[in-house]
Amino acid sequence: MRTDLIDQNFDGRLAQLHELVEGAHSLSVALAWWTGGESPTMHVLGSRRHVLTGREYIDLRGHSHTTGLLRTGMLSSSRGGRTLALTKALIIPDRIPRPVRVECGIPHPDNPEVTHSTRVPLGVALAEFCGSRFRRADQTVRSIVFHEDESGERLSLQCTATLLLDDEPVGLVTERLTRLVVEEFSPPGEVAGYLRGQDGTADARQRWWSVRPLRRPRPAPARRRSVG
């Protein structure tokens, strides 16, 4: 097979993946659609307290907060455990609801809680517990195909975003997708169509108004006019 054809196919898929990540409400759900499986699982590789830099303080509207929690992790495919993305999240724990912290194993800095290893990505938990109160903002996506991580993992795209809850920043995330996502997977359909359907058919959670189809009431039978 011709090398330039392979490169052309790779570049085409990379462009589609860029479009998907840039427009998706949730990276985990988008990767699940792209890979044709379930939502990726989260593996926390490290967690420590982090003193905010001046830039981070401004971006997170620190106010009385000068420290946060820095977590590094890895998103892997539900089938086979292949590495899809390397993640870094700087979180303000006490701005995150307790059920989400417990679900994701995030300790509260002032009152540490019992935590457990988790496989639920933070964004997935926030979306599940908080619904439309949670959103990603200030998202940027760029190509990093000529980069590798510290362990030699080849990369493809880097996405940065601010996590907002009720329009208040709760975290800054950086997600670096591996080349594996481009080399071994391709979208099952049109990316633009998936992005258009995010608020409808592409959402795995059924909304109450889509559960029951509306039915027109049957017209009442006409009464016969009596003679007499």
XYZ file of C-alpha atoms in Angstrom:
228
model
C 0.000 0.000 0.000
C 1.315 3.454 -0.889
C 2.765 5.475 1.977
C 1.261 8.746 0.767
C -2.185 7.093 0.792
C -1.657 5.979 4.392
C -0.607 9.531 5.349
C -3.596 10.970 3.520
C -5.969 8.657 5.375
C -4.306 9.541 8.688
C -4.541 13.271 7.995
C -8.194 12.927 7.055
C -9.065 11.060 10.245
C -7.010 13.509 12.305
C -8.997 16.411 10.823
C -12.250 14.617 11.660
C -11.080 13.895 15.208
C -10.097 17.557 15.618
C -13.596 18.599 14.516
C -15.175 16.096 16.918
C -13.134 17.108 19.981
C -13.559 20.809 19.274
C -17.350 20.607 19.085
C -18.178 17.838 21.571
C -19.836 18.565 24.929
C -17.958 15.659 26.536
C -14.620 14.202 25.465
C -15.390 10.813 27.031
C -18.736 10.454 25.253
C -17.204 11.625 21.979
C -14.377 9.074 22.274
C -16.942 6.358 23.007
C -18.761 7.246 19.762
C -15.487 7.414 17.789
C -14.213 4.042 19.040
C -17.588 2.327 18.858
C -17.547 1.249 22.496
C -18.637 2.349 25.924
C -17.431 5.463 27.724
C -13.662 5.276 28.416
C -12.515 4.387 31.913
C -10.386 6.682 34.057
C -7.178 5.579 35.768
C -5.775 8.088 38.282
C -1.994 7.940 38.155
C -1.229 10.674 40.690
C -2.919 13.224 42.943
C -1.384 16.000 45.027
C -2.042 19.456 46.411
C -0.936 22.254 44.126
C -0.270 25.929 44.874
C -1.968 28.015 42.180
C 0.187 30.122 39.915
C -0.880 33.690 39.164
C -2.391 32.635 35.820
C -4.239 29.680 37.380
C -5.524 31.920 40.188
C -7.020 34.306 37.626
C -8.462 31.550 35.411
C -10.078 29.799 38.392
C -11.153 33.042 40.081
C -9.280 31.875 43.142
C -10.503 34.473 45.673
C -9.824 32.738 49.010
C -8.379 29.644 47.317
C -4.616 29.549 46.839
C -4.281 25.770 46.502
C -6.022 23.145 44.445
C -5.755 19.454 43.700
C -3.691 18.374 40.701
C -4.608 14.973 39.265
C -2.948 13.138 36.414
C -4.588 10.178 34.786
C -5.270 8.116 31.712
C -8.423 7.416 29.720
C -8.487 3.912 28.300
C -10.888 2.109 26.006
C -13.545 -0.043 27.639
C -12.551 -2.896 25.316
C -8.944 -3.972 25.572
C -7.821 -1.161 27.865
C -5.964 0.722 25.110
C -4.713 4.187 26.085
C -6.840 6.864 24.393
C -5.823 10.027 26.254
C -3.544 11.324 28.989
C -5.222 13.812 31.308
C -4.278 16.502 33.797
C -6.861 18.324 35.911
C -6.360 21.172 38.373
C -9.433 21.136 40.615
C -10.888 23.317 43.370
C -12.388 20.439 45.425
C -14.778 22.402 47.660
C -16.522 23.836 44.575
C -17.424 20.327 43.463
C -20.553 18.675 44.972
C -19.795 15.957 47.496
C -21.486 13.147 45.464
C -19.156 13.939 42.543
C -16.097 13.990 44.814
C -17.054 10.628 46.287
C -17.782 9.155 42.844
C -14.405 10.330 41.512
C -12.385 9.703 44.686
C -11.504 13.385 45.199
C -10.664 14.313 48.823
C -11.782 17.605 50.341
C -8.680 19.555 51.469
C -10.167 20.799 54.767
C -12.061 17.659 55.703
C -10.531 14.634 53.970
C -13.058 11.960 53.153
C -12.536 8.275 52.573
C -11.723 7.955 48.890
C -11.580 4.958 46.620
C -10.020 4.205 43.281
C -12.347 5.326 40.540
C -12.828 4.679 36.852
C -15.345 7.482 36.287
C -13.982 10.588 34.480
C -14.666 13.857 36.321
C -16.554 15.388 33.399
C -18.840 12.354 33.149
C -19.653 12.499 36.873
C -20.317 16.257 36.773
C -22.626 15.859 33.771
C -24.481 12.965 35.438
C -25.021 14.666 38.802
C -25.314 18.311 37.700
C -26.831 18.139 34.216
C -26.950 21.446 32.348
C -25.428 23.267 35.335
C -22.092 21.832 34.164
C -20.320 22.798 30.942
C -16.880 23.089 29.350
C -15.709 26.562 28.321
C -12.700 28.264 26.694
C -11.877 25.049 24.870
C -8.911 24.977 22.496
C -7.693 22.036 20.398
C -4.359 21.817 18.579
C -2.308 19.164 16.808
C 0.687 17.655 18.634
C 1.403 14.753 16.262
C 5.174 15.250 16.511
C 5.167 14.997 20.325
C 5.473 12.121 22.765
C 4.717 11.975 26.477
C 7.304 11.170 29.122
C 6.832 7.418 28.655
C 7.192 7.579 24.876
C 3.449 7.434 24.093
C 2.889 9.057 20.687
C 0.289 11.824 20.738
C -2.122 13.389 18.247
C -4.242 16.219 19.708
C -4.188 18.359 22.834
C -7.387 19.837 24.258
C -7.539 22.380 27.080
C -10.746 23.583 28.729
C -12.213 25.196 31.826
C -14.847 23.230 33.753
C -17.727 25.422 34.911
C -20.466 24.625 37.410
C -23.195 27.273 37.583
C -20.751 29.428 35.562
C -18.123 29.229 38.321
C -14.766 27.627 37.430
C -14.184 24.332 39.249
C -11.192 23.067 37.283
C -8.751 23.403 34.405
C -8.169 20.310 32.287
C -5.625 19.290 29.671
C -6.305 16.157 27.619
C -3.723 14.761 25.195
C -5.095 12.165 22.774
C -2.794 9.393 21.593
C -2.042 8.563 17.960
C -3.715 5.219 18.593
C -7.088 6.991 18.450
C -6.352 8.085 14.877
C -4.408 5.062 13.665
C -6.696 2.258 14.876
C -10.139 3.859 14.937
C -12.293 5.832 12.539
C -15.654 7.553 13.034
C -18.702 5.315 12.556
C -20.552 8.114 10.769
C -20.463 11.768 9.827
C -18.860 13.878 12.576
C -20.986 16.917 11.708
C -24.109 14.775 12.055
C -22.998 13.526 15.472
C -22.316 17.072 16.669
C -25.726 18.245 15.448
C -27.361 15.404 17.356
C -25.603 15.934 20.697
C -28.664 17.519 22.274
C -30.956 14.851 20.896
C -30.438 11.397 19.506
C -26.719 11.201 20.320
C -27.379 11.672 24.034
C -27.456 8.254 25.682
C -29.615 9.574 28.527
C -33.280 9.729 27.569
C -34.998 12.997 28.377
C -38.479 12.855 29.816
C -40.088 14.462 26.786
C -38.620 11.892 24.404
C -39.764 8.824 26.329
C -43.432 9.032 25.480
C -44.397 9.897 21.923
C -47.227 12.387 21.659
C -50.445 10.895 20.364
C -53.297 12.756 18.843
C -56.568 12.098 20.652
C -58.982 10.061 18.599
C -62.021 12.065 17.540
C -65.204 11.098 19.377
C -67.714 9.229 17.207
C -70.391 11.493 15.780
C -73.776 11.236 17.479
C -76.727 10.243 15.359
C -79.507 12.769 15.250
C -82.720 11.338 16.566
C -85.946 11.895 14.631
C -89.204 12.509 16.482
